[in-house]
XYZ file of C-alpha atoms in Angstrom:
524
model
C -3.103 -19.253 -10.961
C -4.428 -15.259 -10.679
C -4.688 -13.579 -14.088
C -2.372 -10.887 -14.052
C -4.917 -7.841 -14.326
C -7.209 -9.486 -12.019
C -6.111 -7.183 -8.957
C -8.534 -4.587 -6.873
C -6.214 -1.630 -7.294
C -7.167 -0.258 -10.806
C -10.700 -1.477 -10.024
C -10.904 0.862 -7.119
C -9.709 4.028 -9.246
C -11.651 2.949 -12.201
C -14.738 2.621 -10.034
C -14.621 5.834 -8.163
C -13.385 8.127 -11.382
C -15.918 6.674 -13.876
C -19.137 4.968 -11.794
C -18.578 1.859 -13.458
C -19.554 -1.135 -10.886
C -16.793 -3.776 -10.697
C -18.688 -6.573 -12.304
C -19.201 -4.394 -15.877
C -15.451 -3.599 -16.122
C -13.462 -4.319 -19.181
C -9.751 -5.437 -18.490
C -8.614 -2.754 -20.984
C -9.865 -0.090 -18.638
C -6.640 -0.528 -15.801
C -4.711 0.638 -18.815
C -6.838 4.149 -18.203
C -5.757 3.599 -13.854
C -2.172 3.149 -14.630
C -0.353 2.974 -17.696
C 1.495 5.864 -19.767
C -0.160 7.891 -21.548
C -3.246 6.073 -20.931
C -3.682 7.468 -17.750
C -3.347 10.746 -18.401
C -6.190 11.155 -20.695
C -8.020 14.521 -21.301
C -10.780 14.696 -18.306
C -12.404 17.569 -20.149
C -12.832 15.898 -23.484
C -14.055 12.735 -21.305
C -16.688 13.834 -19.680
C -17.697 16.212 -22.955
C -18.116 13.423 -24.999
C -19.651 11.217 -22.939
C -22.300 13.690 -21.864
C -22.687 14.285 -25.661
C -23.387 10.252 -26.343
C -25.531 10.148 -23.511
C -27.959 12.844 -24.545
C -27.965 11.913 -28.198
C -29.097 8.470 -27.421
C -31.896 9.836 -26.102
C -32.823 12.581 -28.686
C -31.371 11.236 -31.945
C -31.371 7.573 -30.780
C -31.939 6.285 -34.295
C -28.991 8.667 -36.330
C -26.369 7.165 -33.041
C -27.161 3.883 -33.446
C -27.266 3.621 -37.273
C -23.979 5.447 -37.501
C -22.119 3.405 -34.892
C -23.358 -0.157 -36.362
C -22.559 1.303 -39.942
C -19.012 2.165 -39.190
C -17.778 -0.601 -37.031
C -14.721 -0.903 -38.492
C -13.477 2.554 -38.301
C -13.893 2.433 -34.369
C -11.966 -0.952 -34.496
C -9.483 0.714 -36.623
C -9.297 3.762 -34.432
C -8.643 1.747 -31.445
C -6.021 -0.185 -32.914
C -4.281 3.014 -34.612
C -4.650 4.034 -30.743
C -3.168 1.648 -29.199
C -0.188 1.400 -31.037
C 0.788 4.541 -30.983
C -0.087 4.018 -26.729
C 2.409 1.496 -26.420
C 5.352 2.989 -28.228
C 8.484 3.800 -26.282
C 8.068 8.101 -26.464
C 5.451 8.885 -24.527
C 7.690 9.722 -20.987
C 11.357 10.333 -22.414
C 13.161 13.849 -22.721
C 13.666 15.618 -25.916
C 15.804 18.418 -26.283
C 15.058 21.154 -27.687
C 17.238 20.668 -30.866
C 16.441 17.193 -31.499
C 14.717 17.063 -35.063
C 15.712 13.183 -35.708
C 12.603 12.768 -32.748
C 10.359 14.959 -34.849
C 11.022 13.264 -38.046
C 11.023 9.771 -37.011
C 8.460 9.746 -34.046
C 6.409 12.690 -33.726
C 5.299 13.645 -37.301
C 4.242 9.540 -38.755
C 2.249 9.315 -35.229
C 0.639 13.088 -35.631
C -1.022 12.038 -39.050
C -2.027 8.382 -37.783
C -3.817 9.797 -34.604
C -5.847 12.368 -36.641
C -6.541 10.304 -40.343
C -6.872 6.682 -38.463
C -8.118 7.133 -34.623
C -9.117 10.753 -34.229
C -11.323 10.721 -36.733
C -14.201 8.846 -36.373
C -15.162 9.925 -33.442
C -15.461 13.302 -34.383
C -17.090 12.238 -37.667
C -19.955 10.777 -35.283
C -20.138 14.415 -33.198
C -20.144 15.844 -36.983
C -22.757 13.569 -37.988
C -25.307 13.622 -35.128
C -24.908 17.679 -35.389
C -25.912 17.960 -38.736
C -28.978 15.909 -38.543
C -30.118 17.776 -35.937
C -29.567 20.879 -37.903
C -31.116 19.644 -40.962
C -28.069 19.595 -43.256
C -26.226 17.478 -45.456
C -24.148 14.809 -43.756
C -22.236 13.692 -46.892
C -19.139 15.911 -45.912
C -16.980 14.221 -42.962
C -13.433 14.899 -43.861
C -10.968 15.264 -40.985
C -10.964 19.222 -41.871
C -14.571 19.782 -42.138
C -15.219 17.962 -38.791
C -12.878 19.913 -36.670
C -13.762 23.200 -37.868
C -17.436 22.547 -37.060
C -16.888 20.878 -33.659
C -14.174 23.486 -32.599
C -16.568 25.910 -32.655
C -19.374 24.179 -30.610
C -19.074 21.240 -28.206
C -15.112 20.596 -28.202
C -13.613 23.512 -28.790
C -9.448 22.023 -28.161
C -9.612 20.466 -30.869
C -8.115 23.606 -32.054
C -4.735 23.428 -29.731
C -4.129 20.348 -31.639
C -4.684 20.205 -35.156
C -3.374 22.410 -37.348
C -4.356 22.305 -41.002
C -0.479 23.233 -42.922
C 1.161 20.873 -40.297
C -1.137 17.912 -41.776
C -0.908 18.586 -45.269
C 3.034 19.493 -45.183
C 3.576 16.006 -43.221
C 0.647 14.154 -45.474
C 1.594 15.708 -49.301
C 3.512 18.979 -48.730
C 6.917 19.491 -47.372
C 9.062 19.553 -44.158
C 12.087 22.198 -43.106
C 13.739 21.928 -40.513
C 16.159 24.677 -38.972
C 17.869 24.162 -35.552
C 15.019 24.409 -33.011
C 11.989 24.752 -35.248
C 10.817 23.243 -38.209
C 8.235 24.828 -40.980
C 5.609 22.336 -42.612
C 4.141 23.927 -46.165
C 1.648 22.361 -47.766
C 0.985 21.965 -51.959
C -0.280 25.713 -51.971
C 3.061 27.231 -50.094
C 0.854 27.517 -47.206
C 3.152 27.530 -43.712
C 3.204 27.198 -40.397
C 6.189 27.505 -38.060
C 6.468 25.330 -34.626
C 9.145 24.928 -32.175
C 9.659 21.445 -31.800
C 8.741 21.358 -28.200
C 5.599 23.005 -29.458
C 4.644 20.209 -31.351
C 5.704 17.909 -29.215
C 3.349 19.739 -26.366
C 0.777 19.745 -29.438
C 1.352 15.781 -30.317
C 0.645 15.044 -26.343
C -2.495 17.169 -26.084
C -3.752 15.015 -29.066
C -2.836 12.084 -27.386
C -4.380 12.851 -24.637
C -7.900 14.013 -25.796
C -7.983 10.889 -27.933
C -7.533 9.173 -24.848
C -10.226 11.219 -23.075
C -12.721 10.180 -26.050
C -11.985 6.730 -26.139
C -12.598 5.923 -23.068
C -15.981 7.719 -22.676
C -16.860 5.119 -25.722
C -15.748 2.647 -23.764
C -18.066 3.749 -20.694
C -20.579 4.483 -23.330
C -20.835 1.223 -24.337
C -20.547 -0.881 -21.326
C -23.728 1.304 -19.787
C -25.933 1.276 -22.583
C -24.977 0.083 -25.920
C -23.833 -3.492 -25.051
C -27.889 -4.146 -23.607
C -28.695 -2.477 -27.134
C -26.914 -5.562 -28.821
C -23.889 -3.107 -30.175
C -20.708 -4.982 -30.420
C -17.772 -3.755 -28.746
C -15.275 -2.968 -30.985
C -13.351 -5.627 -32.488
C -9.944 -4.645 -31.398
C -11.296 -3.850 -27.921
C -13.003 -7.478 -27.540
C -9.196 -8.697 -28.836
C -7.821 -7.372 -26.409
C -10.100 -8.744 -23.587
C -9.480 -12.282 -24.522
C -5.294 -11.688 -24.541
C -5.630 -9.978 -21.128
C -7.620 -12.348 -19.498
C -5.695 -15.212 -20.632
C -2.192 -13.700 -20.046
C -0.375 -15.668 -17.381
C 3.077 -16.127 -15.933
C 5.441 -17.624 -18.679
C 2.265 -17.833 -20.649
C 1.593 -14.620 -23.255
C -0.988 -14.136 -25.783
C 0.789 -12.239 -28.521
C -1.710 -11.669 -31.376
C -5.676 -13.023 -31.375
C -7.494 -12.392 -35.095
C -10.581 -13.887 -36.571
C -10.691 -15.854 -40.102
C -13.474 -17.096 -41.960
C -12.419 -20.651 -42.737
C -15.180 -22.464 -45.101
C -18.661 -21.724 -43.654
C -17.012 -21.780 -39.876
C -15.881 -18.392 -37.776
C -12.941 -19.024 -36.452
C -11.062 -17.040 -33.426
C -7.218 -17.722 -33.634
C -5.485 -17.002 -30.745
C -1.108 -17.474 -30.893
C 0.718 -17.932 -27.534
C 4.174 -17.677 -26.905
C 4.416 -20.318 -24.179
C 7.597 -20.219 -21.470
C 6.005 -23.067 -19.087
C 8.947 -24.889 -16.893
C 6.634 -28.211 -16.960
C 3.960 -29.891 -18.857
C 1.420 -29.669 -15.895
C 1.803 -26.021 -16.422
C 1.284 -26.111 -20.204
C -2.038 -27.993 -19.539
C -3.258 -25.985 -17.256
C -2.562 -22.793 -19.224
C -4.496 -24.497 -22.336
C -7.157 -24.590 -20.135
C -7.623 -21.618 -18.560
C -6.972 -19.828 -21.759
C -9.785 -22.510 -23.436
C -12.329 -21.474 -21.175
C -11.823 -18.152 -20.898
C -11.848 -16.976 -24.466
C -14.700 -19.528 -25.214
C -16.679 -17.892 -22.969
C -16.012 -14.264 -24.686
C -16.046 -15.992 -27.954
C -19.332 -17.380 -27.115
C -22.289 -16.518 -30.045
C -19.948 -14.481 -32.079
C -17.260 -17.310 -33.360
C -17.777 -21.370 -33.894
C -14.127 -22.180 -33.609
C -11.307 -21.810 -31.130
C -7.931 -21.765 -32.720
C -5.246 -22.118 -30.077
C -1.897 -22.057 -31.491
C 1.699 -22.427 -29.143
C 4.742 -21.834 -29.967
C 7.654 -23.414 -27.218
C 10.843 -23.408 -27.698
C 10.454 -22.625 -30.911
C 7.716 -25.955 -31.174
C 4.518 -25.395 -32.849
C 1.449 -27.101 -32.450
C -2.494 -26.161 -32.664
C -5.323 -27.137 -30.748
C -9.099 -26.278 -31.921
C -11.675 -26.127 -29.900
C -15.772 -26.186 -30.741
C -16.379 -23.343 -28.707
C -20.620 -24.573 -28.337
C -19.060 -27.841 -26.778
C -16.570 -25.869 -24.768
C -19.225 -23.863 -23.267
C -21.454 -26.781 -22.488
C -18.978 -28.279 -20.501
C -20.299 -28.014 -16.797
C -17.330 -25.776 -14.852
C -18.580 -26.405 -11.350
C -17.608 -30.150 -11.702
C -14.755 -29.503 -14.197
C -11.465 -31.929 -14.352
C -9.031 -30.260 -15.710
C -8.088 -31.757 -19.414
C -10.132 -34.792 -19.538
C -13.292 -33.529 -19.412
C -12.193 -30.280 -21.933
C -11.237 -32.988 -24.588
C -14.452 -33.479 -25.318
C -14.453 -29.778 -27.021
C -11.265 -30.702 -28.974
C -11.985 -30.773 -32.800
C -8.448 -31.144 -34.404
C -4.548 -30.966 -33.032
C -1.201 -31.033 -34.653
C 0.372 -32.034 -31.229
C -2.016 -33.361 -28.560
C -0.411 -31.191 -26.108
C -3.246 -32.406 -22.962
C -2.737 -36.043 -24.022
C 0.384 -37.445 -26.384
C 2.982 -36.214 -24.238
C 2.472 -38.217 -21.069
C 5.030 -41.552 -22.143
C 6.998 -40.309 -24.742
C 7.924 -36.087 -24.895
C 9.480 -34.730 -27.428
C 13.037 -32.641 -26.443
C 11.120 -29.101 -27.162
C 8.544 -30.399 -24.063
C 10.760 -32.108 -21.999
C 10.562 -30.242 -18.901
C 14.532 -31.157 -17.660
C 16.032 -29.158 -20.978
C 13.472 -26.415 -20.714
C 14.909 -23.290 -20.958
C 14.252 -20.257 -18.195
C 12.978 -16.535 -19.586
C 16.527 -14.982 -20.293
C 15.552 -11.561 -20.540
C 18.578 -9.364 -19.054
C 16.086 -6.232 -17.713
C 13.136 -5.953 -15.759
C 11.425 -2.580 -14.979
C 11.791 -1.094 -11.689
C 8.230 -1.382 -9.991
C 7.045 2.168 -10.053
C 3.707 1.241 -7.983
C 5.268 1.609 -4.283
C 4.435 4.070 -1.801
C 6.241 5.777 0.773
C 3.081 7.382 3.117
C 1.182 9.242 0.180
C 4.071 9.624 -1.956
C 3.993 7.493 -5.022
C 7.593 6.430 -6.118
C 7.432 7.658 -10.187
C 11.271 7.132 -11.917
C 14.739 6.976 -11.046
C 18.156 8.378 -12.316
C 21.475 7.304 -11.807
C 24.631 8.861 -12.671
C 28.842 8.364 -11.612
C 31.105 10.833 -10.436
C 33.945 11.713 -12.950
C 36.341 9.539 -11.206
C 33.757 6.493 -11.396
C 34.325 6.502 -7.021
C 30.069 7.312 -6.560
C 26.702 7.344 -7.227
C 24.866 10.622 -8.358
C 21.220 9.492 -7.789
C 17.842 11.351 -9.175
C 14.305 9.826 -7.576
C 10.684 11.210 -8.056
C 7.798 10.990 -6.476
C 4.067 12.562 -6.229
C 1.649 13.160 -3.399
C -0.936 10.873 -4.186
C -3.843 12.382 -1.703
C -4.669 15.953 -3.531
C -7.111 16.612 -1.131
C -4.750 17.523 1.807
C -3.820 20.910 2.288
C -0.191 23.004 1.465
C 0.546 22.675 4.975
C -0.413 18.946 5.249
C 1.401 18.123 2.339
C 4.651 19.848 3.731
C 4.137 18.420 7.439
C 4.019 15.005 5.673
C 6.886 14.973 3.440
C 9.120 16.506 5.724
C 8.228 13.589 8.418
C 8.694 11.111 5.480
C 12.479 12.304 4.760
C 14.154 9.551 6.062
C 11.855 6.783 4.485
C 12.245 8.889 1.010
C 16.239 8.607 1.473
C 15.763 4.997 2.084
C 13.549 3.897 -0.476
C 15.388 5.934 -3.269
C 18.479 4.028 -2.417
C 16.853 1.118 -2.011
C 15.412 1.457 -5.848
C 18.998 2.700 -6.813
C 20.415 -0.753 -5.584
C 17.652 -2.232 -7.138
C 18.491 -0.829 -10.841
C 22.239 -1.404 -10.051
C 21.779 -4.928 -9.815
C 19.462 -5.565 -12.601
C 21.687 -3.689 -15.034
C 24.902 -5.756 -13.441
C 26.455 -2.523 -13.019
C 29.282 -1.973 -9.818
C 28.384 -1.643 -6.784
C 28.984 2.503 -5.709
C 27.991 3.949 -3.094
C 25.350 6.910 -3.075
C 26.418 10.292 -1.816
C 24.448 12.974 -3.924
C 20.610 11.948 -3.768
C 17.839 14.752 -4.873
C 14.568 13.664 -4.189
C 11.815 15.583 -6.719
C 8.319 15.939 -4.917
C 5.608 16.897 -7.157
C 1.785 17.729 -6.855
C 0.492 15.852 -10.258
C 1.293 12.782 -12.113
C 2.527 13.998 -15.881
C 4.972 12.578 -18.180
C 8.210 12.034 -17.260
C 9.080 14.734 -20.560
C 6.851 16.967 -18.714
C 8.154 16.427 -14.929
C 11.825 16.734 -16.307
C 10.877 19.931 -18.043
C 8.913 21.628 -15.415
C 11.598 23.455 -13.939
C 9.619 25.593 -11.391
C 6.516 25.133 -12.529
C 3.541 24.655 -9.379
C 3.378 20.960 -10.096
C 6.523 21.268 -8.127
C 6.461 21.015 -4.489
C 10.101 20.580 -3.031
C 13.283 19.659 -3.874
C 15.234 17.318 -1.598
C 18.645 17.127 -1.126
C 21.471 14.560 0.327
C 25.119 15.572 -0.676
C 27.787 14.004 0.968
C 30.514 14.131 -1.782
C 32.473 16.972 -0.610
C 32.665 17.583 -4.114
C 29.018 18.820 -5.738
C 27.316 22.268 -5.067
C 23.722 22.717 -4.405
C 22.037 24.450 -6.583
C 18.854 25.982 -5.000
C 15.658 26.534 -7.061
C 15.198 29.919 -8.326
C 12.700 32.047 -5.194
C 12.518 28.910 -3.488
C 12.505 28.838 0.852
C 15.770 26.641 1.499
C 15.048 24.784 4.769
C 18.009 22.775 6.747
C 16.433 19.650 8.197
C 18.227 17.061 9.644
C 20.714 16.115 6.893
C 18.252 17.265 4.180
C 18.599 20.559 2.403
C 14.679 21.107 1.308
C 14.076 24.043 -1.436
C 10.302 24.680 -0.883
C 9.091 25.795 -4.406
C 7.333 29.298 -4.248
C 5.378 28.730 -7.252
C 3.656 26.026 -6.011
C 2.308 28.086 -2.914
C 1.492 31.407 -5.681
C 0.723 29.488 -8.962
C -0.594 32.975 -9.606
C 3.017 34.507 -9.005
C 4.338 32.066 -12.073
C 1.544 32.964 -14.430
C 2.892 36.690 -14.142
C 6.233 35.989 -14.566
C 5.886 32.883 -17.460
C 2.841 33.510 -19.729
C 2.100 31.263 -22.206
């Protein structure tokens, strides 16, 4: 059985963007190749950070190292405050302009957590490593102080994002909101006024420079500290073990660490879906040998618990014995017994005569999860398929269809670009119906058939927010339209160089030819 992140694609971008050499790779790094917002992390605050480690381990090499080993935890806690604000649900979707229930209940919570819990420390360690060299006190390292030093020197954004009356108003002040705005005053009547797609632009940024730092930490420590004897941070090594032991029908939901009498133990829970018992061995042993071999020197005891149709058991493992055992000339469960410690249900052994109903493989139940998600990873040429939209006619008699996609190669020229996508029309048409069909039969919807298809090209990969809001921004480079309803108008693009072509009506966005042309007319 393949692990599921175990594929070359990610690999390959990670490789080529970052210089890290396939072998050194974390698994939590194809989150940075292709997940939302992951992927769209900050470049600028990257590679400034990064640089900014690099030297510093070099010239204050002592001050680095003492400051990172002394505050372990807040760069566990940082990544976990990260990453769950990462895997929440608002990162792509549309907000209107009006919609203050998305402010209060998603944007403002998540604001305060990224700055306060995983903002923070790394700009604490800039704040830090700058003062020593300066000869100053370093006893000062509030969120406030940091910024306004660091703002003014190596990562001057962090302005764009944080804004002082915003924090306090959300934090220990006040919120007002008024129909497209809201004003955030803090204990001293201090204000400031944003537009909630301001702030929402604002929240992203953030998101996205966190990002940006994080993962230069993340190369930071896989190309030097790691042969320094740094740990990697808690939350990150976590992580490792549930991706690399995350299978089909098999997920790792939580892994934490207890201290149970003089023994470190790793406890990893499993929500198990297997269809037979084979498979449920075989999992337990992949999943044994993998985390005992990450676990290795740093825990004593391997705590795998499984739940199954709603039937616990345990097995632990002595993870010393488990990585003794000799995997060249391995036999599956009998020779990985020999690591077991303690069981509640011998799941490799007591089940071969006698199952209980919760294991017997004829009653097991299949996953009965109603929707999937469309695979957004296909291709047609050098155009990356990104999200789909469906919509009915007023009389329910069609399908009004919305697909988008971006040019993947950013390297080719205008011309290129155009030559390509207008020799790809017919393959576009095909796949976006194709993917329409797709999401009609996964949501059991009736069957309709498609006569009003516009296909969105665009230069850049962004949000889907973003994308939806660009209007006729450069990222933009065509609209493409199929209308055979007899019923709908087409709306051109505003300046935009209609071309007929074959049964495609093409609107050629000006603005992404003269970027400069839209700077004139829409300043910031």
């Amino acid at each position: 059985m393949k692990y599921k992140y175990n594929n070359h694609s990610w690999r390959n971008t990670i490789s080529q963007s970052l210089g890290i050499q396939e072998g050194n790779m974390l698994l939590v790094l194809h989150r940075y190749a292709q997940s939302s917002p992951e992927k769209y992390y900050n470049t600028e605050a990257f590679n400034d950070y990064y640089v900014f480690l690099k030297e510093n381990l070099h010239t204050q090499r002592n001050n680095l190292l003492h400051f990172i080993k002394d505050r372990a935890e807040g760069f566990n806690i940082s990544y976990k405050t990260l990453e769950a604000i990462n895997r929440k649900n608002i990162h792509e979707c549309i907000v209107k302009d009006k919609d203050a229930v998305f402010i209060d209940e998603h944007i403002n919570y998540n604001y305060l957590q990224l700055l306060e819990g995983s903002l923070l420390i790394h700009i604490q360690l800039a704040t830090y490593i700058m003062l020593n060299i300066q000869g100053k006190k370093t006893d000062n390292l509030d969120l406030f102080t940091c910024i306004e030093k660091l703002s003014k020197t190596v990562f001057p954004y962090l302005n764009k994002v944080y804004d002082n009356n915003i924090r306090n108003g959300i934090g220990h002040g006040k919120i007002i909101y008024k129909e497209t705005k809201a004003h955030y005053i803090d204990k001293k009547e201090n204000q400031t006024s944003i537009y909630y797609y301001q702030f929402i632009r604002k929240f992203d940024l953030l998101v996205d420079i966190i990002n940006g730092f994080s993962l230069a930490y993340i190369k930071f420590y896989i190309i030097d500290l790691k042969s320094l004897g740094v740990e990697l941070p808690r939350h990150l090594f976590f992580e490792e073990i549930r991706l690399s032991s995350t299978f089909d029908n098999w997920n790792i939901s939580t892994v934490i660490h207890q201290q149970i009498l003089n023994k470190k133990q790793l406890v990893v829970n499993i929500e198990s879906k297997c269809k037979t018992q084979k498979e449920l061995e075989n999992n337990i042993v992949k999943t044994a040998i993998q985390a005992g071999k990450l676990a290795s020197k740093k825990f004593d005891i391997l705590h795998i618990h499984i739940t199954h149709n709603k039937f616990p058991g345990f097995i632990n493992f002595d993870i010393d014995i488990l990585n003794d055992i000799n995997q060249e000339k391995f036999d599956s469960h009998k020779d990985i017994s020999k690591a077991i410690t303690n069981s509640l249900e011998m799941y490799l052994a007591g089940f071969n005569q006698i199952m209980p109903p919760s294991m017997n493989p004829n009653i097991f139940i299949s996953d009965t999860t109603k929707y999937k998600i469309i695979d957004n990873s296909e291709f047609v040429n050098k155009l990356k398929f990104k999200d789909i939209n469906q919509h009915v006619n007023a009389t329910n008699k069609y399908m009004i269809v919305e697909t988008k996609y971006v040019y993947d190669e950013q390297n080719d020229s205008k011309d290129i670009m155009e030559s390509l996508i207008k020799s790809s029309l017919e393959n576009l048409r095909n796949h976006s119906i194709k993917k329409s069909n797709e999401l009609t039969k996964q949501h059991n919807y009736k069957y309709l058939n498609v006569k009003y298809l516009n296909i969105w090209v665009y230069k850049h990969d962004k949000r889907g927010r973003n994308l939806n809001s660009n209007g006729i921004k450069p990222n933009l480079i065509c609209k493409i339209s199929y209308n055979s309803s007899n019923e709908i108008r087409n709306i051109n693009l505003l300046d935009s160089k209609v071309e007929y072509f074959n049964e495609a009506i093409i609107n050629w966005n000006y603005y992404w030819r003269n970027p400069e042309a839209y700077d004139i007319m829409f300043p910031e």
